[in-house]
Short mmCIF file of C-alpha atoms in Angstrom, two decimals:
data_model
loop_
_atom_site.label_atom_id
_atom_site.label_comp_id
_atom_site.label_asym_id
_atom_site.label_seq_id
_atom_site.Cartn_x
_atom_site.Cartn_y
_atom_site.Cartn_z
CA MET A 1 37.47 37.55 74.27
CA ASN A 2 35.07 36.60 71.39
CA ASP A 3 31.57 36.83 72.33
CA THR A 4 29.82 33.50 70.99
CA ARG A 5 26.54 34.38 73.24
CA ILE A 6 26.80 30.67 75.00
CA ASP A 7 27.13 30.52 78.37
CA LEU A 8 29.09 28.42 79.94
CA ASP A 9 27.03 28.08 83.30
CA ALA A 10 23.90 26.98 81.24
CA SER A 11 22.86 23.79 79.99
CA PRO A 12 26.06 21.61 79.35
CA TYR A 13 24.24 20.26 76.55
CA GLN A 14 24.40 22.80 73.67
CA GLY A 15 24.66 20.38 70.70
CA TYR A 16 27.24 17.96 69.44
CA LEU A 17 29.84 19.87 67.26
CA TYR A 18 30.60 17.03 64.99
CA ALA A 19 31.54 19.33 62.27
CA TYR A 20 33.02 23.07 62.12
CA PRO A 21 31.45 25.09 60.68
CA HIS A 22 27.91 23.68 61.16
CA LYS A 23 25.97 23.12 57.75
CA SER A 24 23.52 25.78 58.90
CA ALA A 25 26.27 28.35 58.57
CA TYR A 26 26.30 27.59 54.72
CA ARG A 27 25.09 29.98 51.98
CA PRO A 28 24.69 30.11 48.44
CA LEU A 29 27.79 30.96 46.29
CA ASP A 30 27.65 33.42 44.04
CA PRO A 31 29.65 32.93 41.86
CA ALA A 32 30.16 29.67 42.09
CA PRO A 33 33.54 28.21 41.87
CA ARG A 34 34.26 25.63 39.56
CA LEU A 35 35.82 22.21 41.43
CA ARG A 36 38.92 22.18 39.67
CA ASP A 37 39.58 25.59 40.95
CA VAL A 38 38.61 24.77 44.69
CA TRP A 39 40.64 21.75 44.57
CA ALA A 40 43.88 23.04 42.84
CA GLY A 41 45.55 24.26 45.65
CA GLN A 42 44.64 21.21 47.68
CA ASP A 43 46.52 17.93 48.79
CA LEU A 44 45.06 15.30 46.97
CA SER A 45 47.27 11.99 47.84
CA SER A 46 45.49 11.22 50.49
CA LEU A 47 41.41 12.11 50.84
CA PHE A 48 38.78 10.78 52.66
CA LEU A 49 35.60 9.84 50.43
CA TYR A 50 32.07 9.94 52.04
CA ALA A 51 28.87 9.17 50.16
CA HIS A 52 25.53 9.91 51.75
CA ILE A 53 22.83 7.82 51.20
CA PRO A 54 19.73 9.78 52.73
CA PHE A 55 17.07 6.82 53.11
CA CYS A 56 15.91 5.08 56.24
CA GLU A 57 12.87 2.78 56.93
CA MET A 58 12.10 4.91 59.89
CA ARG A 59 12.77 8.29 60.94
CA CYS A 60 13.70 8.13 64.76
CA GLY A 61 12.43 10.55 67.05
CA PHE A 62 15.67 12.20 68.28
CA CYS A 63 17.17 12.05 64.15
CA ASN A 64 18.08 15.70 62.87
CA LEU A 65 19.95 14.39 60.08
CA PHE A 66 19.15 14.76 56.31
CA THR A 67 16.94 11.89 55.76
CA THR A 68 13.78 10.71 54.43
CA ALA A 69 12.03 7.61 55.80
CA ARG A 70 10.34 4.85 53.18
CA PRO A 71 11.18 6.85 49.90
CA PRO A 72 9.19 5.21 46.69
CA SER A 73 11.55 2.88 44.68
CA GLY A 74 11.67 5.33 41.95
CA ARG A 75 13.32 8.23 44.02
CA VAL A 76 16.18 5.67 45.19
CA ALA A 77 16.69 4.57 41.43
CA ASP A 78 16.54 8.54 40.63
CA TYR A 79 19.01 9.38 43.32
CA LEU A 80 21.52 6.51 42.55
CA ARG A 81 21.65 7.71 38.87
CA ALA A 82 22.14 11.46 40.37
CA LEU A 83 25.08 9.84 42.24
CA ARG A 84 26.81 8.39 39.65
CA ARG A 85 26.62 11.62 37.52
CA GLN A 86 28.11 13.40 40.36
CA ALA A 87 31.12 10.96 41.33
CA GLN A 88 31.89 10.77 37.69
CA GLN A 89 31.76 14.57 36.85
CA VAL A 90 33.54 15.32 40.30
CA ARG A 91 36.20 12.91 39.02
CA THR A 92 36.98 14.42 36.10
CA GLU A 93 37.02 18.01 37.97
CA LEU A 94 39.96 16.51 40.37
CA ASP A 95 41.49 15.21 36.95
CA ALA A 96 41.74 18.77 35.59
CA THR A 97 44.13 19.65 38.37
CA GLY A 98 46.89 17.89 36.90
CA ARG A 99 47.92 15.96 39.98
CA ASP A 100 46.98 12.48 40.96
CA ALA A 101 43.91 12.49 43.72
CA ARG A 102 43.74 9.45 45.37
CA VAL A 103 41.38 8.23 48.16
CA ALA A 104 42.81 6.56 51.56
CA THR A 105 39.94 6.01 53.73
CA ALA A 106 36.11 5.99 53.02
CA ALA A 107 32.83 5.63 54.74
CA ILE A 108 29.30 5.50 53.79
CA GLY A 109 26.72 7.14 56.08
CA GLY A 110 23.13 8.48 55.91
CA GLY A 111 20.13 7.93 56.69
CA THR A 112 20.67 4.09 56.68
CA PRO A 113 22.90 3.30 53.64
CA THR A 114 21.65 -0.49 54.34
CA TYR A 115 18.05 0.91 53.67
CA LEU A 116 19.29 0.19 49.90
CA GLU A 117 18.37 -3.37 48.40
CA PRO A 118 21.45 -5.73 47.83
CA VAL A 119 21.18 -5.07 44.20
CA GLU A 120 21.41 -1.36 44.90
CA LEU A 121 24.18 -1.62 47.50
CA ASP A 122 26.21 -3.43 44.58
CA GLU A 123 25.44 -0.35 42.16
CA LEU A 124 26.34 1.98 45.13
CA PHE A 125 29.58 0.56 45.11
CA ASP A 126 30.08 0.54 41.83
CA ILE A 127 29.76 4.11 41.47
CA LEU A 128 32.11 4.50 44.39
CA THR A 129 34.94 2.24 42.61
CA GLY A 130 34.50 4.10 39.29
CA PHE A 131 35.45 7.20 41.48
CA ALA A 132 37.92 5.37 43.32
CA PRO A 133 39.62 2.53 41.89
CA GLU A 134 41.64 1.81 44.71
CA LEU A 135 38.72 1.10 46.98
CA PRO A 136 38.95 -2.26 47.15
CA GLN A 137 41.84 -1.99 49.09
CA LEU A 138 41.02 0.54 51.31
CA SER A 139 39.34 0.66 54.96
CA ILE A 140 35.42 1.57 54.13
CA GLY A 141 33.26 2.13 57.52
CA VAL A 142 29.35 1.65 56.68
CA GLU A 143 26.48 2.64 58.99
CA THR A 144 23.35 0.08 59.42
CA SER A 145 20.35 -0.86 61.61
CA PRO A 146 18.85 -3.60 63.28
CA ALA A 147 16.19 -3.48 60.45
CA THR A 148 18.14 -3.25 57.34
CA ALA A 149 20.91 -5.54 58.84
CA THR A 150 19.88 -8.93 57.00
CA ALA A 151 22.08 -11.32 55.50
CA ASP A 152 21.95 -10.69 52.16
CA ARG A 153 22.83 -6.88 52.54
CA LEU A 154 25.77 -8.17 54.97
CA THR A 155 27.25 -10.59 51.94
CA VAL A 156 27.28 -7.59 49.76
CA LEU A 157 29.37 -5.50 52.25
CA ALA A 158 31.43 -8.00 53.52
CA ASP A 159 32.25 -9.04 49.46
CA ARG A 160 32.84 -5.70 48.74
CA GLY A 161 35.84 -5.18 52.00
CA VAL A 162 33.96 -3.39 54.55
CA HIS A 163 36.01 -3.05 57.51
CA ARG A 164 34.00 -1.22 60.14
CA ILE A 165 30.18 -1.85 60.73
CA SER A 166 28.54 0.58 63.13
CA MET A 167 24.73 0.42 64.23
CA GLY A 168 22.62 2.12 66.27
CA VAL A 169 20.97 0.19 69.12
CA GLN A 170 20.27 3.19 71.38
CA SER A 171 18.73 0.72 74.46
CA PHE A 172 18.41 -2.71 74.33
CA LEU A 173 15.13 -1.93 76.08
CA ASP A 174 12.29 -1.89 74.17
CA ARG A 175 10.45 0.62 76.23
CA GLU A 176 13.32 2.94 76.39
CA ALA A 177 13.86 2.88 72.55
CA HIS A 178 10.18 3.14 71.88
CA ALA A 179 10.30 6.02 74.24
CA ALA A 180 13.17 7.58 72.19
CA GLY A 181 11.00 6.95 69.02
CA ARG A 182 12.70 4.04 67.41
CA PRO A 183 10.11 1.17 67.76
CA GLN A 184 12.22 -1.70 67.39
CA HIS A 185 12.48 -4.90 69.26
CA ARG A 186 15.26 -6.52 71.26
CA ALA A 187 14.95 -10.14 69.55
CA ASP A 188 15.64 -8.15 66.06
CA VAL A 189 18.66 -6.20 67.56
CA ASP A 190 19.97 -9.39 68.78
CA ALA A 191 19.56 -11.21 65.49
CA ALA A 192 21.07 -8.46 63.84
CA LEU A 193 24.62 -8.20 65.87
CA ASP A 194 24.54 -12.14 65.58
CA ARG A 195 24.88 -11.42 61.95
CA ILE A 196 26.88 -8.61 62.38
CA GLN A 197 29.54 -10.14 64.22
CA GLY A 198 29.73 -13.25 62.54
CA GLY A 199 33.37 -12.46 62.03
CA ARG A 200 33.44 -10.73 58.58
CA PHE A 201 34.15 -7.09 59.94
CA PRO A 202 37.08 -6.53 62.04
CA VAL A 203 35.57 -3.68 63.77
CA VAL A 204 32.15 -3.46 64.86
CA ASN A 205 30.76 -0.21 66.74
CA LEU A 206 27.48 -0.06 68.55
CA ASP A 207 25.79 3.27 69.48
CA LEU A 208 23.70 3.79 72.77
CA ILE A 209 21.77 6.97 73.96
CA TYR A 210 21.44 8.22 77.70
CA GLY A 211 19.10 10.52 79.11
CA ILE A 212 15.68 8.88 77.45
CA ASP A 213 12.49 9.50 79.22
CA GLY A 214 11.96 7.08 82.07
CA GLN A 215 15.62 5.82 81.78
CA THR A 216 17.40 5.03 85.35
CA PRO A 217 20.84 3.96 86.25
CA ASP A 218 19.37 0.69 86.37
CA THR A 219 18.28 0.60 83.17
CA TRP A 220 21.23 2.46 81.89
CA GLN A 221 23.64 -0.04 83.12
CA CYS A 222 21.55 -2.86 81.77
CA SER A 223 22.40 -1.77 78.22
CA LEU A 224 25.87 -0.93 78.81
CA ASP A 225 26.57 -4.39 80.39
CA THR A 226 24.66 -6.00 77.38
CA ALA A 227 26.65 -4.39 74.81
CA LEU A 228 29.99 -4.88 77.01
CA ALA A 229 29.04 -8.65 76.64
CA ARG A 230 29.41 -8.40 73.15
CA ARG A 231 32.45 -6.99 73.02
CA PRO A 232 32.46 -4.62 70.36
CA GLU A 233 35.61 -3.12 69.02
CA GLU A 234 34.02 0.30 69.55
CA ILE A 235 30.93 1.92 71.63
CA TYR A 236 29.48 5.58 71.47
CA LEU A 237 27.59 6.85 73.99
CA TYR A 238 25.17 9.60 72.97
CA PRO A 239 23.08 11.99 74.94
CA LEU A 240 19.64 12.58 73.88
CA TYR A 241 18.64 15.74 72.32
CA VAL A 242 15.15 17.10 71.51
CA ARG A 243 15.85 19.24 68.81
CA PRO A 244 13.35 21.29 66.45
CA LEU A 245 11.56 19.61 63.56
CA THR A 246 12.04 15.98 64.92
CA GLY A 247 9.38 13.62 66.44
CA LEU A 248 10.45 14.20 70.19
CA GLY A 249 10.81 17.71 69.07
CA ARG A 250 7.09 18.08 68.09
CA ARG A 251 6.01 16.39 70.79
CA ALA A 252 8.14 18.26 73.61
CA ALA A 253 7.18 21.72 72.00
CA ASP A 254 4.83 23.13 75.01
CA GLU A 255 7.49 21.51 77.65
CA GLN A 256 9.75 23.97 79.16
CA LEU A 257 13.65 23.89 78.21
CA PRO A 258 16.51 24.20 79.11
CA ASP A 259 15.43 21.16 81.90
CA PRO A 260 18.23 21.67 84.79
CA GLU A 261 17.19 18.19 86.01
CA TRP A 262 17.41 16.71 83.16
CA ASP A 263 21.11 17.92 82.40
CA ALA A 264 22.14 16.69 85.90
CA ARG A 265 20.47 13.20 85.05
CA ARG A 266 22.44 13.10 81.79
CA LEU A 267 25.77 13.94 83.45
CA ASP A 268 25.29 11.41 85.79
CA LEU A 269 24.32 8.94 83.05
CA TYR A 270 27.37 9.74 81.08
CA ARG A 271 29.89 9.56 84.13
CA GLN A 272 28.06 6.29 84.96
CA GLY A 273 28.98 5.13 81.56
CA VAL A 274 32.56 6.16 81.29
CA ALA A 275 33.23 4.15 84.37
CA ALA A 276 31.51 0.98 82.93
CA LEU A 277 33.30 1.07 79.77
CA THR A 278 36.80 2.16 81.30
CA THR A 279 36.37 -0.21 83.73
CA ALA A 280 35.53 -2.82 81.15
CA GLY A 281 38.85 -2.02 79.17
CA TYR A 282 37.79 0.61 76.74
CA ARG A 283 39.66 3.61 76.18
CA GLN A 284 38.02 6.96 75.68
CA GLN A 285 38.89 8.54 72.56
CA SER A 286 36.06 11.90 73.38
CA MET A 287 33.23 12.42 75.19
CA ARG A 288 31.53 9.94 73.18
CA GLN A 289 33.76 7.57 71.41
CA PHE A 290 35.21 4.62 73.27
CA ARG A 291 37.41 2.04 71.43
CA ARG A 292 38.51 -1.61 73.02
CA ALA A 293 41.75 -1.16 74.83
CA ASP A 294 43.08 -4.38 72.76
CA VAL A 295 42.02 -2.86 69.16
CA PRO A 296 44.46 -0.39 67.50
CA GLY A 297 43.38 2.54 66.24
CA ASP A 298 40.71 2.46 63.40
CA ASP A 299 41.89 3.90 60.18
CA THR A 300 38.28 4.62 59.13
CA ASP A 301 38.32 7.33 61.99
CA TYR A 302 38.54 10.77 60.15
CA CYS A 303 40.06 13.62 61.59
CA CYS A 304 38.51 16.58 59.81
CA GLN A 305 40.86 18.65 61.14
CA ASP A 306 43.76 17.27 59.32
CA ASP A 307 42.55 15.67 55.89
CA GLY A 308 40.29 16.70 52.53
CA MET A 309 36.93 15.37 52.08
CA ILE A 310 35.27 14.69 48.96
CA GLY A 311 31.59 14.42 49.69
CA LEU A 312 29.04 12.44 47.23
CA GLY A 313 25.35 12.53 47.33
CA CYS A 314 22.98 15.20 48.79
CA GLY A 315 23.58 15.67 52.14
CA ALA A 316 27.47 15.06 52.06
CA ARG A 317 29.99 17.57 52.69
CA SER A 318 33.02 18.46 50.92
CA TYR A 319 36.21 20.05 52.78
CA THR A 320 39.09 21.81 51.65
CA ASP A 321 41.10 24.43 53.89
CA THR A 322 39.75 27.44 52.72
CA LEU A 323 35.94 25.95 51.45
CA HIS A 324 33.35 23.72 53.04
CA TYR A 325 30.48 23.15 50.85
CA SER A 326 27.54 20.80 50.35
CA PHE A 327 23.76 20.94 48.96
CA ASP A 328 21.35 22.67 50.71
CA TYR A 329 19.79 21.46 54.01
CA ALA A 330 17.13 20.91 56.17
CA VAL A 331 15.51 18.89 58.67
CA GLY A 332 11.61 19.13 58.30
CA ILE A 333 10.28 16.10 55.72
CA PRO A 334 8.84 18.35 52.95
CA ALA A 335 12.09 20.87 52.68
CA VAL A 336 14.25 17.54 52.79
CA ARG A 337 11.85 15.49 49.93
CA ALA A 338 12.15 18.96 47.83
CA ILE A 339 16.08 19.31 47.99
CA LEU A 340 16.38 15.67 47.19
CA ASP A 341 14.30 16.06 44.19
CA GLU A 342 16.33 18.87 43.14
CA TYR A 343 19.72 17.20 43.56
CA SER A 344 18.34 13.83 41.35
CA ALA A 345 17.39 16.53 38.79
CA THR A 346 20.61 17.95 38.53
CA THR A 347 22.70 17.45 35.36
CA ASP A 348 25.75 19.71 36.11
CA PHE A 349 27.73 18.75 39.33
CA THR A 350 30.82 20.67 38.18
CA ARG A 351 30.55 23.57 40.60
CA ALA A 352 30.15 24.03 44.52
CA THR A 353 27.09 26.22 45.13
CA VAL A 354 26.21 26.36 48.63
CA GLY A 355 29.04 26.75 51.54
CA VAL A 356 31.04 28.52 53.69
CA HIS A 357 34.59 30.23 53.25
CA LEU A 358 36.77 29.75 56.04
CA ASP A 359 39.33 32.62 56.56
CA ALA A 360 42.56 32.00 58.39
CA GLN A 361 40.87 32.87 61.99
CA GLU A 362 38.43 30.41 60.96
CA GLN A 363 40.81 27.50 59.95
CA ARG A 364 42.72 28.39 63.25
CA ARG A 365 39.38 27.97 65.26
CA ARG A 366 38.05 24.68 63.38
CA TRP A 367 41.46 22.96 63.93
CA LEU A 368 41.70 23.86 67.59
CA ILE A 369 38.11 22.80 68.46
CA LYS A 370 37.97 19.57 66.59
CA THR A 371 41.64 18.72 68.13
CA LEU A 372 40.30 20.28 71.64
CA LEU A 373 37.67 17.78 72.30
CA ARG A 374 39.80 14.56 71.65
CA THR A 375 41.22 13.02 74.86
CA ASP A 376 44.70 13.28 73.61
CA GLY A 377 44.35 16.74 73.50
CA MET A 378 46.25 19.65 71.29
CA ARG A 379 50.17 20.25 71.27
CA THR A 380 50.60 24.07 70.91
CA ALA A 381 53.80 22.50 68.46
CA ASP A 382 51.24 20.96 66.10
CA TYR A 383 49.40 24.14 65.89
CA THR A 384 52.25 26.39 65.85
CA ALA A 385 53.68 24.36 63.13
CA ARG A 386 50.37 24.24 60.92
CA PHE A 387 49.58 27.94 61.56
CA GLY A 388 52.68 29.93 62.71
CA THR A 389 50.79 31.43 65.23
CA ASP A 390 50.02 30.77 69.14
CA PRO A 391 47.24 29.16 69.98
CA THR A 392 46.63 30.93 73.27
CA VAL A 393 47.14 34.45 71.79
CA ASP A 394 44.43 33.57 69.09
CA ILE A 395 42.02 31.83 70.67
CA PRO A 396 42.18 33.61 74.54
CA GLU A 397 38.79 31.74 75.52
CA LEU A 398 41.32 28.95 76.40
CA ALA A 399 42.37 30.44 79.70
CA GLU A 400 38.46 30.26 80.59
CA LEU A 401 38.40 26.50 80.51
CA THR A 402 41.82 26.16 82.64
CA ALA A 403 40.35 28.67 84.93
CA ARG A 404 37.20 26.49 85.33
CA GLY A 405 39.30 23.18 85.75
CA TRP A 406 37.68 22.14 82.58
CA SER A 407 41.66 21.92 80.69
CA LEU A 408 45.35 21.35 81.97
CA HIS A 409 48.62 22.86 80.12
CA ARG A 410 51.24 20.59 80.86
CA PRO A 411 54.66 20.89 79.21
CA ASP A 412 55.15 18.49 76.07
CA PRO A 413 58.15 16.26 75.89
CA ALA A 414 57.92 17.18 71.72
CA GLY A 415 58.18 20.71 72.71
CA GLY A 416 55.43 23.41 73.58
CA THR A 417 52.62 22.91 75.69
CA LEU A 418 50.28 19.94 75.71
CA ILE A 419 46.53 21.27 76.08
CA ARG A 420 44.08 18.41 77.57
CA LEU A 421 40.32 18.59 78.80
CA THR A 422 40.03 17.41 82.13
CA ASP A 423 37.61 14.53 83.04
CA ASP A 424 34.76 17.32 83.95
CA GLY A 425 36.05 19.23 80.58
CA LEU A 426 35.39 16.08 78.39
CA ALA A 427 32.04 15.90 80.19
CA HIS A 428 31.40 19.30 79.41
CA SER A 429 32.37 18.98 75.52
CA ASP A 430 28.85 19.74 74.49
CA VAL A 431 28.99 23.15 76.03
CA ILE A 432 32.75 23.84 74.82
CA GLY A 433 32.65 23.40 71.38
CA PRO A 434 29.75 25.67 70.92
CA TRP A 435 31.32 28.03 73.31
CA LEU A 436 34.16 28.30 71.16
CA VAL A 437 32.20 28.88 67.62
CA SER A 438 32.73 32.32 66.71
CA THR A 439 30.90 35.27 66.46
CA THR A 440 30.82 35.14 62.74
CA ILE A 441 29.44 31.27 62.39
CA ARG A 442 27.09 31.95 65.39
CA ALA A 443 25.39 34.68 63.42
CA ALA A 444 25.22 32.60 60.37
CA MET A 445 23.74 29.72 62.13
CA ALA A 446 21.01 31.86 63.72
CA ALA A 447 20.26 33.78 60.72
CA ALA A 448 19.55 30.15 59.07
CA ALA A 449 16.10 29.80 58.60
CA THR A 450 14.37 26.70 60.14
CA ARG A 451 13.17 24.41 57.92
#
């Protein structure tokens, strides 16, 4: 069995495996390949475009994303100029493959994209439309915050055809939001939601966090009920993490972690959230994602195990079958600002400079992990059609999940076997995912300097 050095009996909250491999496994690429060569053998007919805006009005206490708060206007202007250079050069590199590269879906994240002023948001969409002329006809997702979801910014997003708006509320109780390091006020949250839910955006998502210091089942239910009263198309439930170099991480530096009592409390609150949302008519898509049952599948969803992704911006990843690449990564404020300044000064965006190569086994492991952690589960016939092998042989750890009652193997009417996580398995997604990370990738992550 692949020794990933994760104990399944330890904390069920090891980490959110939103991407595989994690960016901390990326290293400088030497030699740095031309993008036209990187993409030459890839399917370019249905790309996912992700643009990253690494600016926020504040740095939330739980946040370990690549972002910086309240940058001077000159830094924002420099960043957008660099983004335009990158978009133009990457487009030229894709065109140099001799094949038609088309974007099928797009998302803008951060940071907080709506930190940009309305005129800057318009400039951003001009840049992205220059890269992908088909953008106005596509489904586009954008992240926002209560403080920046202003009427003038939302007008820009609506006029530009944005399909999905996602806003992190975290808690509808001010005391809990403040305890999570987010100094917002309920009145501002409600006003922002009123503006967002004015009928201009087909899909609205709200993020909530459980496990906040002082949160109880009753206060958690209050946030759940308040969110459900809004009937958003989607709701995401996130466990609180206290990570190094974040505001909460600095406060907890002297506390003993892990905390079994906190783990048990988060599991109980998670199960309470699942019960509340499913009773209210939401379908669970993963440990975190819930979609209202009358809402069709949202085509702004990105299935990173299936699609090629082009990332534009300093914190954006790009994915091919065999290479994931980006720019340097950090969490600490000084390091983030230094990387941003380096990005803004870059004149040559034609090469992949930092990344990780995925051999055949890593490609298999990545596809399996990202598929298995969804409620639909994994069809072994799909895996075999893609890789020509048996996943239970390639990834023998799967047997342990079944032995624990965390997954079920059932005959698939389409052929082969359907492997799905049980309810208890879904609840343990944040230990299952990290546990399945390969020894090679885990070693690279462990060796990365913490910045």
